[in-house]
XYZ file of C-alpha atoms in Angstrom:
661
model
C 12.418 53.479 -4.664
C 12.601 56.774 -2.108
C 9.167 58.339 -0.441
C 8.891 60.858 -3.667
C 8.464 57.804 -6.039
C 12.293 58.251 -7.223
C 14.608 55.401 -8.020
C 17.447 55.735 -5.406
C 21.308 53.901 -5.902
C 23.296 53.287 -2.953
C 27.098 54.263 -3.145
C 27.952 51.011 -4.688
C 25.941 50.985 -6.934
C 26.656 54.464 -8.535
C 30.189 53.584 -8.243
C 29.478 50.694 -10.245
C 27.267 52.949 -12.837
C 30.377 55.251 -13.437
C 32.419 52.580 -14.288
C 29.746 51.170 -16.879
C 29.686 54.595 -18.299
C 32.691 54.818 -19.631
C 31.840 51.924 -22.153
C 28.561 53.844 -22.751
C 28.758 57.261 -21.743
C 25.425 58.616 -22.895
C 21.932 58.066 -23.296
C 22.187 57.179 -27.210
C 24.920 54.505 -26.827
C 23.129 52.621 -23.767
C 20.121 52.574 -25.670
C 22.242 51.510 -28.455
C 23.422 48.398 -26.315
C 19.759 47.597 -24.912
C 18.057 47.249 -28.383
C 20.909 45.214 -29.795
C 20.913 42.709 -26.558
C 17.511 42.519 -26.646
C 17.524 41.316 -30.391
C 20.087 38.891 -29.074
C 18.168 37.323 -27.097
C 15.598 36.180 -29.783
C 18.109 34.948 -32.212
C 18.265 31.157 -32.510
C 19.896 29.282 -29.717
C 23.327 28.190 -31.125
C 24.148 24.577 -31.437
C 26.139 22.235 -29.286
C 27.928 19.562 -30.162
C 29.083 16.179 -27.142
C 31.974 13.925 -27.422
C 33.283 11.350 -25.597
C 36.055 8.888 -25.059
C 38.152 9.485 -28.482
C 41.095 7.959 -26.590
C 43.711 9.714 -29.465
C 41.693 8.813 -32.730
C 42.222 11.817 -34.519
C 41.366 10.703 -37.752
C 37.863 9.546 -36.875
C 37.514 12.459 -33.798
C 38.763 15.464 -36.972
C 36.217 14.329 -39.331
C 33.433 14.155 -36.610
C 34.802 17.552 -35.954
C 34.603 18.661 -39.732
C 31.424 17.163 -41.010
C 30.052 18.438 -36.973
C 27.891 14.744 -36.305
C 25.987 15.178 -39.795
C 25.138 18.648 -39.043
C 26.237 19.647 -42.125
C 24.953 17.199 -44.499
C 21.768 18.011 -43.103
C 21.876 21.461 -44.319
C 23.040 21.203 -47.348
C 19.632 18.436 -47.386
C 17.660 21.942 -45.847
C 19.025 23.742 -48.885
C 19.110 21.695 -52.035
C 16.553 19.116 -51.254
C 16.101 16.773 -54.348
C 17.682 19.553 -56.852
C 20.807 18.009 -56.532
C 21.428 14.673 -56.845
C 22.998 12.158 -53.894
C 26.221 12.110 -55.180
C 26.634 16.118 -55.681
C 25.224 16.043 -52.267
C 28.504 14.543 -51.210
C 31.118 15.716 -53.318
C 29.693 19.253 -52.050
C 29.952 18.150 -48.258
C 33.370 16.526 -48.826
C 34.876 19.746 -50.657
C 33.351 22.052 -46.960
C 35.090 18.983 -44.482
C 38.665 18.740 -46.907
C 38.972 21.787 -49.067
C 42.335 21.813 -49.629
C 42.454 17.852 -50.291
C 39.713 17.605 -52.249
C 40.823 20.606 -54.820
C 43.613 18.772 -55.824
C 41.605 15.666 -56.736
C 38.753 18.040 -58.663
C 41.950 19.680 -60.464
C 43.359 16.834 -61.749
C 39.799 15.508 -62.852
C 37.670 18.271 -63.604
C 37.580 19.293 -67.256
C 35.949 22.661 -67.129
C 37.525 24.129 -64.504
C 35.947 27.308 -64.531
C 32.477 26.391 -64.846
C 32.911 24.080 -61.652
C 34.242 26.713 -59.429
C 31.349 28.929 -60.282
C 28.714 26.286 -59.664
C 30.182 25.070 -56.433
C 30.688 29.011 -55.199
C 26.985 29.614 -55.845
C 26.564 26.289 -53.560
C 28.675 27.238 -50.702
C 27.660 30.203 -50.209
C 23.809 29.257 -50.099
C 24.958 26.786 -47.029
C 27.064 29.572 -45.291
C 24.210 32.046 -45.795
C 22.070 29.042 -43.583
C 24.490 28.219 -41.166
C 25.228 32.341 -40.940
C 21.426 33.277 -40.406
C 20.705 32.196 -36.629
C 24.119 34.650 -35.471
C 24.175 38.480 -35.557
C 26.273 40.299 -38.096
C 28.939 41.370 -35.324
C 29.237 37.631 -34.114
C 29.499 36.407 -38.254
C 32.147 39.625 -38.665
C 34.380 38.344 -36.217
C 34.610 34.576 -37.838
C 35.070 35.987 -41.320
C 38.901 35.547 -42.693
C 40.698 38.178 -43.158
C 41.522 37.557 -46.776
C 37.892 37.557 -48.053
C 36.019 38.880 -44.652
C 34.501 41.811 -46.574
C 33.676 39.787 -49.825
C 31.755 37.147 -47.931
C 29.706 39.460 -45.716
C 28.512 41.088 -48.943
C 27.383 37.461 -50.534
C 25.710 35.761 -47.485
C 23.642 39.384 -46.316
C 22.569 39.935 -50.388
C 19.678 38.281 -52.121
C 20.663 37.584 -55.110
C 17.137 37.046 -56.450
C 16.357 40.777 -56.156
C 17.351 42.617 -59.743
C 19.702 45.544 -58.926
C 21.724 43.381 -56.826
C 21.803 39.808 -59.365
C 24.513 41.617 -61.590
C 26.842 42.644 -58.168
C 26.731 39.293 -57.151
C 27.171 37.182 -60.015
C 30.026 39.975 -60.617
C 31.792 39.416 -57.759
C 31.645 35.801 -58.311
C 33.297 36.302 -61.477
C 35.883 38.254 -60.909
C 36.644 35.582 -57.798
C 37.801 33.213 -60.707
C 38.941 35.643 -63.397
C 41.765 36.402 -60.663
C 42.076 32.815 -59.969
C 41.250 33.349 -55.765
C 38.593 30.389 -56.618
C 40.383 27.949 -54.419
C 41.626 30.067 -51.721
C 37.895 31.086 -51.759
C 36.453 27.866 -51.378
C 38.505 26.695 -48.773
C 38.107 29.738 -46.556
C 34.136 29.723 -47.081
C 34.327 25.938 -46.099
C 36.345 26.444 -43.478
C 33.863 29.234 -41.813
C 31.122 26.685 -42.903
C 32.649 24.374 -40.270
C 33.439 27.176 -38.008
C 29.817 28.343 -37.640
C 28.095 24.701 -38.176
C 29.139 24.101 -34.110
C 28.759 27.290 -31.648
C 30.054 25.450 -28.557
C 31.859 22.010 -28.422
C 31.966 19.926 -25.177
C 35.071 17.241 -24.974
C 33.685 15.047 -21.938
C 36.989 12.979 -21.406
C 39.713 11.005 -22.377
C 41.041 12.569 -25.103
C 44.745 11.127 -24.258
C 45.754 6.931 -24.926
C 45.083 3.732 -26.879
C 44.844 5.572 -30.268
C 47.846 7.267 -31.697
C 47.148 10.972 -31.821
C 45.937 12.749 -28.711
C 48.439 15.369 -28.963
C 47.131 16.066 -32.762
C 43.474 16.207 -31.176
C 44.778 18.454 -28.123
C 46.593 20.857 -31.380
C 42.979 20.984 -33.168
C 41.409 22.225 -29.827
C 43.799 24.747 -28.781
C 42.595 26.015 -32.283
C 38.679 25.568 -31.982
C 36.940 29.242 -31.235
C 34.300 27.605 -28.214
C 34.597 24.633 -25.934
C 35.075 23.022 -22.869
C 36.423 19.778 -21.551
C 35.567 17.715 -18.737
C 38.410 15.562 -17.995
C 39.073 12.061 -17.796
C 40.712 9.835 -15.818
C 43.279 9.118 -18.789
C 43.959 12.712 -19.304
C 43.993 13.428 -15.507
C 46.979 11.084 -15.397
C 48.948 13.067 -18.237
C 48.150 16.358 -16.085
C 49.416 14.285 -13.254
C 52.680 13.396 -15.621
C 53.038 16.974 -16.453
C 53.133 18.456 -12.925
C 55.748 15.914 -12.214
C 54.295 12.689 -10.521
C 56.188 9.841 -10.954
C 53.448 7.556 -10.510
C 51.555 9.239 -13.019
C 54.714 9.312 -15.164
C 55.050 5.662 -15.499
C 51.545 4.953 -16.227
C 51.245 7.361 -18.671
C 54.390 5.220 -20.472
C 53.251 2.223 -19.625
C 50.438 2.807 -21.743
C 52.015 4.089 -24.219
C 54.090 1.151 -24.638
C 51.340 -1.206 -24.632
C 49.452 0.032 -27.810
C 52.408 0.885 -29.050
C 52.235 4.740 -28.700
C 55.405 5.416 -27.887
C 56.123 8.017 -30.595
C 53.610 10.348 -28.333
C 55.977 10.818 -25.981
C 59.221 10.611 -27.880
C 58.070 12.289 -31.385
C 55.543 14.607 -30.487
C 56.526 15.279 -26.191
C 59.796 15.458 -27.093
C 60.784 13.548 -23.907
C 63.808 10.647 -24.503
C 63.085 7.430 -23.642
C 66.838 6.406 -24.436
C 67.555 5.852 -20.534
C 64.706 3.200 -20.013
C 65.035 1.081 -23.113
C 68.739 1.426 -21.834
C 67.593 0.331 -18.476
C 65.166 -2.544 -19.926
C 67.988 -4.205 -21.904
C 70.278 -4.892 -19.084
C 67.477 -6.241 -16.831
C 65.335 -7.666 -18.870
C 66.919 -8.791 -22.295
C 66.306 -12.256 -21.375
C 63.181 -11.876 -20.287
C 60.366 -12.839 -23.220
C 58.145 -10.186 -21.249
C 55.438 -12.348 -23.140
C 52.593 -10.525 -21.506
C 53.469 -6.939 -21.920
C 54.138 -6.883 -25.786
C 52.332 -4.059 -27.284
C 48.715 -4.845 -28.040
C 46.941 -2.728 -31.186
C 46.307 -2.533 -35.115
C 50.073 -0.681 -35.433
C 52.084 -3.168 -33.154
C 51.295 -5.956 -36.039
C 53.301 -3.953 -38.812
C 56.162 -3.379 -35.850
C 59.187 -5.716 -36.622
C 60.328 -8.545 -33.967
C 62.711 -7.036 -32.283
C 61.064 -3.674 -32.165
C 58.118 -5.237 -30.520
C 60.465 -6.480 -27.891
C 62.271 -3.714 -27.075
C 58.915 -1.939 -26.407
C 57.908 -4.976 -24.632
C 61.255 -4.870 -22.111
C 60.231 -0.979 -21.278
C 56.822 -2.223 -21.335
C 57.434 -4.055 -18.229
C 60.574 -2.103 -16.705
C 58.068 1.080 -16.160
C 55.187 -1.396 -15.091
C 57.375 -2.663 -11.994
C 58.370 1.141 -11.096
C 55.100 2.139 -11.655
C 53.954 -0.690 -8.738
C 56.692 0.748 -6.679
C 56.062 4.304 -6.945
C 52.238 3.517 -6.555
C 52.791 1.666 -3.115
C 54.616 4.236 -1.496
C 51.438 6.566 -2.569
C 49.724 4.378 -1.232
C 51.638 4.355 2.013
C 51.759 8.362 2.496
C 47.782 8.388 2.129
C 45.950 6.053 4.054
C 42.776 8.133 3.610
C 42.742 6.938 -0.020
C 41.911 3.138 1.511
C 44.101 1.502 -0.995
C 45.759 -0.920 0.877
C 44.617 -4.004 -0.505
C 46.409 -3.015 -3.947
C 49.670 -3.097 -2.238
C 50.583 -6.275 -3.944
C 54.453 -7.185 -4.200
C 54.815 -7.701 -0.361
C 52.368 -10.648 -1.146
C 53.928 -12.109 -3.261
C 55.975 -15.436 -2.482
C 59.082 -14.607 -4.850
C 60.810 -18.366 -4.210
C 57.625 -20.328 -4.913
C 56.336 -17.739 -7.795
C 53.037 -17.220 -5.593
C 50.492 -14.564 -4.570
C 48.252 -14.122 -2.388
C 44.984 -12.239 -2.786
C 41.698 -12.494 -0.585
C 43.129 -15.747 1.223
C 43.255 -17.251 -1.795
C 46.909 -18.212 -3.401
C 47.528 -18.194 -7.391
C 50.521 -18.884 -9.330
C 52.170 -15.980 -11.174
C 52.411 -16.568 -14.969
C 56.209 -14.141 -14.935
C 58.364 -14.776 -12.027
C 60.801 -12.308 -13.305
C 61.379 -9.836 -11.055
C 65.046 -8.708 -11.389
C 64.698 -5.290 -9.569
C 62.664 -6.294 -6.311
C 63.981 -6.996 -3.225
C 61.729 -9.228 -1.159
C 62.205 -7.617 1.886
C 61.899 -3.991 0.748
C 59.769 -4.742 -2.898
C 58.501 -0.616 -2.704
C 61.593 1.141 -2.760
C 63.159 1.750 -5.903
C 66.910 0.351 -6.713
C 69.944 3.387 -7.128
C 68.947 2.873 -11.130
C 65.516 3.051 -10.674
C 65.935 6.309 -9.233
C 68.189 7.928 -11.504
C 65.927 6.641 -14.406
C 62.896 8.252 -12.846
C 64.918 11.873 -12.168
C 65.503 11.905 -16.156
C 61.971 10.780 -17.088
C 60.894 13.757 -14.575
C 62.909 16.273 -15.773
C 62.221 15.544 -19.197
C 58.385 15.200 -18.700
C 58.576 18.700 -16.622
C 60.654 20.255 -19.623
C 58.751 19.272 -22.163
C 57.380 22.188 -24.150
C 54.377 20.939 -26.118
C 53.269 18.536 -23.212
C 53.050 21.391 -20.877
C 51.073 23.521 -23.678
C 48.433 20.500 -23.816
C 48.896 20.564 -19.677
C 47.831 24.336 -18.933
C 45.283 23.893 -22.208
C 43.425 21.181 -20.127
C 44.164 22.791 -16.625
C 42.406 26.214 -18.696
C 39.651 24.619 -20.886
C 38.451 21.846 -18.208
C 37.569 20.880 -15.324
C 35.821 18.233 -13.071
C 32.569 19.040 -14.005
C 30.311 21.776 -15.925
C 26.843 22.782 -16.004
C 26.402 24.248 -19.503
C 22.591 25.226 -20.431
C 20.106 22.731 -17.975
C 23.000 20.217 -19.006
C 25.305 18.976 -16.129
C 28.566 16.936 -17.832
C 30.771 15.108 -16.029
C 32.823 12.115 -17.327
C 32.425 8.970 -15.240
C 30.417 9.031 -12.373
C 29.238 10.429 -9.025
C 30.580 8.460 -6.341
C 27.632 6.680 -4.210
C 26.347 3.606 -1.897
C 24.369 0.826 -2.470
C 21.428 3.710 -1.321
C 21.577 5.819 -3.652
C 23.311 8.768 -1.057
C 26.744 10.241 -2.556
C 29.839 8.681 -1.117
C 32.006 10.918 1.785
C 35.445 10.286 0.141
C 38.227 11.977 2.403
C 40.396 15.017 1.540
C 42.957 16.174 3.178
C 41.590 15.003 6.817
C 37.854 16.010 6.099
C 34.792 14.360 4.409
C 33.179 15.717 1.381
C 30.663 14.344 -1.174
C 28.567 15.041 -4.355
C 29.126 18.310 -5.955
C 31.234 19.634 -3.203
C 33.569 16.678 -3.466
C 34.136 17.245 -6.935
C 35.057 21.167 -6.390
C 37.166 20.404 -3.745
C 38.987 17.519 -6.030
C 39.586 20.045 -8.339
C 41.480 22.697 -6.177
C 43.406 19.885 -4.906
C 44.287 18.760 -8.619
C 45.130 22.260 -9.829
C 47.381 23.532 -6.540
C 49.137 20.129 -7.649
C 50.100 21.338 -11.136
C 50.002 25.552 -10.131
C 51.942 25.372 -7.405
C 55.927 25.863 -7.929
C 57.607 25.035 -4.929
C 58.572 21.624 -3.333
C 56.207 21.464 -1.010
C 53.073 19.027 1.102
C 50.690 20.616 -0.914
C 52.091 20.394 -4.316
C 52.914 16.445 -3.758
C 49.114 15.865 -1.873
C 48.035 17.259 -5.365
C 49.981 15.216 -7.450
C 49.024 12.070 -5.579
C 45.290 13.248 -5.377
C 45.691 13.376 -9.672
C 47.156 10.007 -9.777
C 44.060 8.327 -7.236
C 41.460 10.238 -9.578
C 43.468 8.171 -12.055
C 42.432 4.927 -10.150
C 41.218 5.560 -6.904
C 37.926 3.352 -5.900
C 36.328 6.495 -5.027
C 37.670 8.540 -7.856
C 34.523 10.168 -9.993
C 36.676 9.847 -13.046
C 37.591 6.318 -12.440
C 34.405 4.750 -10.960
C 36.095 1.693 -9.767
C 36.620 -0.226 -6.883
C 40.254 -0.925 -8.009
C 42.396 -0.655 -11.108
C 43.605 -4.522 -11.502
C 46.647 -3.681 -13.803
C 48.625 -6.078 -11.544
C 45.958 -9.413 -11.789
C 45.813 -8.610 -15.523
C 49.738 -8.943 -16.331
C 50.594 -11.421 -13.756
C 47.470 -14.322 -12.976
C 45.553 -15.578 -15.644
C 43.107 -16.615 -13.504
C 40.499 -13.859 -15.199
C 38.204 -13.378 -12.065
C 41.159 -11.545 -10.478
C 40.691 -9.151 -13.679
C 37.166 -8.098 -12.676
C 37.085 -4.661 -11.106
C 33.806 -4.195 -9.754
C 32.163 -0.579 -10.881
C 30.561 1.741 -8.595
C 26.860 1.663 -7.240
C 26.050 4.847 -9.803
C 26.249 2.352 -12.776
C 23.882 0.288 -11.374
C 21.990 3.289 -10.269
C 22.135 5.703 -12.987
C 18.819 3.928 -15.389
C 16.800 5.079 -11.895
C 14.655 8.620 -12.903
C 14.926 9.368 -8.876
C 18.323 8.851 -8.554
C 19.053 11.217 -12.266
C 17.184 13.815 -10.366
C 18.794 13.950 -7.095
C 22.306 14.494 -8.934
C 20.847 16.790 -10.963
C 19.290 18.891 -7.553
C 22.992 18.654 -6.176
C 24.334 20.464 -8.465
C 21.874 23.325 -8.956
C 19.636 22.383 -11.829
C 15.869 21.895 -11.999
C 14.985 17.816 -12.967
C 12.429 19.096 -15.233
C 13.819 20.280 -17.704
C 17.887 19.007 -17.169
C 20.139 16.480 -18.482
C 23.345 14.214 -17.528
C 25.783 13.774 -19.908
C 28.207 11.387 -19.462
C 30.826 9.087 -21.341
C 33.782 6.724 -19.762
C 31.865 3.183 -19.870
C 31.395 2.210 -23.362
C 28.056 1.313 -24.379
C 27.674 -2.463 -25.772
C 25.213 -1.999 -28.329
C 25.966 -5.162 -29.488
C 24.464 -7.009 -26.340
C 21.641 -4.559 -26.498
C 22.707 -1.874 -24.214
C 21.144 1.360 -24.828
C 22.888 5.083 -24.333
C 19.363 6.602 -23.127
C 18.838 5.764 -19.551
C 16.060 7.013 -16.607
C 13.341 7.808 -19.300
C 16.192 10.046 -21.104
C 17.075 12.404 -17.783
C 20.886 10.620 -19.089
C 23.046 10.047 -21.619
C 26.154 8.100 -21.639
C 28.025 8.799 -24.873
C 31.118 6.801 -25.022
C 29.945 3.709 -27.699
C 33.490 3.137 -28.833
C 35.511 6.238 -30.342
C 38.530 3.434 -30.048
C 39.138 0.929 -32.548
C 40.195 -1.245 -28.916
C 36.401 -1.366 -28.093
C 35.131 -1.430 -31.172
C 34.399 -5.294 -31.153
C 33.032 -4.940 -27.928
C 30.276 -1.980 -28.482
C 29.820 -3.018 -32.165
C 29.278 0.949 -33.541
C 32.291 3.455 -33.438
C 31.288 6.138 -30.625
C 28.132 8.445 -29.766
C 28.107 11.931 -30.444
C 24.889 14.225 -29.549
C 23.861 17.445 -30.826
C 21.999 20.384 -29.399
C 20.355 23.162 -31.568
C 17.105 24.905 -30.703
C 14.997 21.919 -32.183
C 16.182 20.067 -29.617
C 18.781 16.991 -28.615
C 19.934 14.297 -31.797
C 21.926 11.130 -30.808
C 24.124 10.176 -33.238
C 25.398 6.682 -33.466
C 28.528 6.658 -35.949
C 29.929 3.141 -37.898
C 33.493 3.042 -37.946
C 35.813 5.606 -39.915
C 37.573 3.957 -42.730
C 40.287 7.049 -43.252
C 40.899 10.160 -43.999
C 42.048 9.342 -47.863
C 39.029 6.933 -48.268
C 36.852 10.117 -47.029
C 38.221 12.841 -49.230
C 39.238 10.414 -52.451
C 36.276 8.440 -52.552
C 33.682 10.897 -50.401
C 33.016 8.109 -47.902
C 31.548 9.793 -44.968
C 30.776 8.142 -41.498
C 27.740 6.530 -41.410
C 25.919 7.784 -38.853
C 21.929 6.908 -37.497
C 20.452 10.087 -35.644
C 17.732 9.548 -32.770
C 15.286 12.504 -31.534
C 15.125 12.146 -28.296
C 13.428 15.374 -27.460
C 12.209 18.260 -29.942
C 10.616 21.412 -28.620
C 7.503 22.746 -30.299
C 8.686 26.221 -29.868
C 12.483 26.826 -31.083
C 14.544 27.618 -28.550
C 16.551 31.242 -28.511
C 19.348 32.554 -27.074
C 16.783 33.793 -24.311
C 16.257 30.264 -23.079
C 20.206 29.819 -23.249
C 22.778 30.543 -19.996
C 24.295 33.590 -22.245
C 20.738 34.422 -22.270
C 20.741 34.930 -18.531
C 23.828 36.401 -18.763
C 22.474 39.098 -21.400
C 19.208 40.031 -18.911
C 22.025 41.055 -16.316
C 23.363 43.354 -18.988
C 20.352 44.777 -20.453
C 19.147 44.901 -16.273
C 22.250 46.815 -15.666
C 22.123 49.089 -18.947
C 18.735 50.189 -18.043
C 19.698 51.098 -14.446
C 22.541 53.411 -16.284
C 19.807 54.781 -18.354
C 18.222 55.725 -14.909
C 20.943 57.344 -13.569
C 21.418 59.223 -16.469
C 17.916 60.581 -16.941
C 18.177 61.557 -12.908
C 21.046 63.257 -13.415
C 22.785 61.416 -11.035
C 25.505 60.555 -13.949
C 26.798 63.216 -16.322
C 25.960 61.857 -20.080
C 29.614 62.303 -21.933
C 30.231 62.926 -26.350
């Protein structure tokens, strides 16, 4: 504003406003947009859904996504209350979750299908009205299916109770049934309800490994309307493998063999494992490979011959892994991982190993490919094998699609609506200080370390030329998988060798980072939140990685509710320890709701017997005044847009920019 009281703009402001005027060419257009944005600020905040550590359990994951951790069931209760029996509510919920599959059963069993269609269509429209009510018509319109977009928009925005609209409303329903479009309409509106029930999905790491369907989960996520992903260590090892990291490739194959999930590599990603099978049979055919037999429910159903072959492949790739990891450790003394150089600590004649000045007997002494004089060197055959595997991983179209998606939607951490999301931990020392960790000769800690780590991992994947920078990035992806100060791993060591070859369970202990002992301290959590630019008074930390052992009395709620640990054992492998089948978190306009889930039996039972996942909900925080879009990060962006448009209006009215028709 100048001395005459007029608002003035500098050259940069005017240049920007002229660009903005192309989108809003006159006072009327700019004013209308300001009114629209101001109205959006007062809409209820969209519902966020948090999920973590799904570990390939695609059926459980799909169901939790479809039922939105109970959000849809609660909407049915809100709308119909006591006017429907519980059995009717269950049937309606199942239709919404699995419309195509459930309709097949209904058509076989229902005697008066026309009446059933009429009742079901009315009920679905009522639910759709409720879940769409917190969005603008424009946003709902963009989510509408093409085939029924206009019809659904009419039905959910018209009041069927108004006399002059009732006939119109009823006639639409009757025409849908008469034209035999009921099934298609039910499928479309059910999927729309699923879509509108959740505004944003947060996946807090570990999509891969243990369970059989990580690829199916990623295909599902690639079609999801709005999400972010925080990388877990099991994700980063597959991303490193896609980049061409040989050590990461070995770890990905080893874990898949361990849980009898080699189909994800061979069938889903089209990677040929025949060279590994041939190699394994040549060197380990006479080896029982007892400690390498696959461990999973699915493995118990495998023929003995197939289990034996997997065990041989498992051992073969594990030995190659140890060699390649040793090479990385020697390349990077800054990783401070010399204690994990174990192959040169073995007495191959006596079958023992010296660890921490103690000698342990090995339970397996068969190492046909290790040269005791140079234990970390690959044999000629191993080198040829790993070259073939590397070429296959890099050339897999689907694996590369999934890796690029994880890089596109994922990150080391996310700050969203006053919540800090990360998978594992913030590396800390005993005093609660952020640990300094070396990257490329420089030491970083806290938020800056996370930022630098992400840059390095991205360079390892996206740098197309063979270079030191690309190799460093790929090596660091492996470090994030198992390094002593990795925030994705969070333990001093990964005791892979000890678990396979030493019976003494004391050697299997993996000491956690101090973060896991300090995270119940509210002041520590406040310190972390401030480090990432958040106000501790209204913010939370949400992470996973270490399963909460509910069976032993552990709680997912830490530091007086400041931190929420939502890994409750989605993976079947963890459920005997945790006692439940995972946590999810819902953050809606009324507050935070933590849901703990019982094990999911199967999709078939969910459809045929209408068995939903049994969940227990705990209200963590409840606000007295309902939160609006204006209270969110999107609200802050909208206010900035309003500010810019207000400046444009001023420029129009002062004649600094000419209006256009």
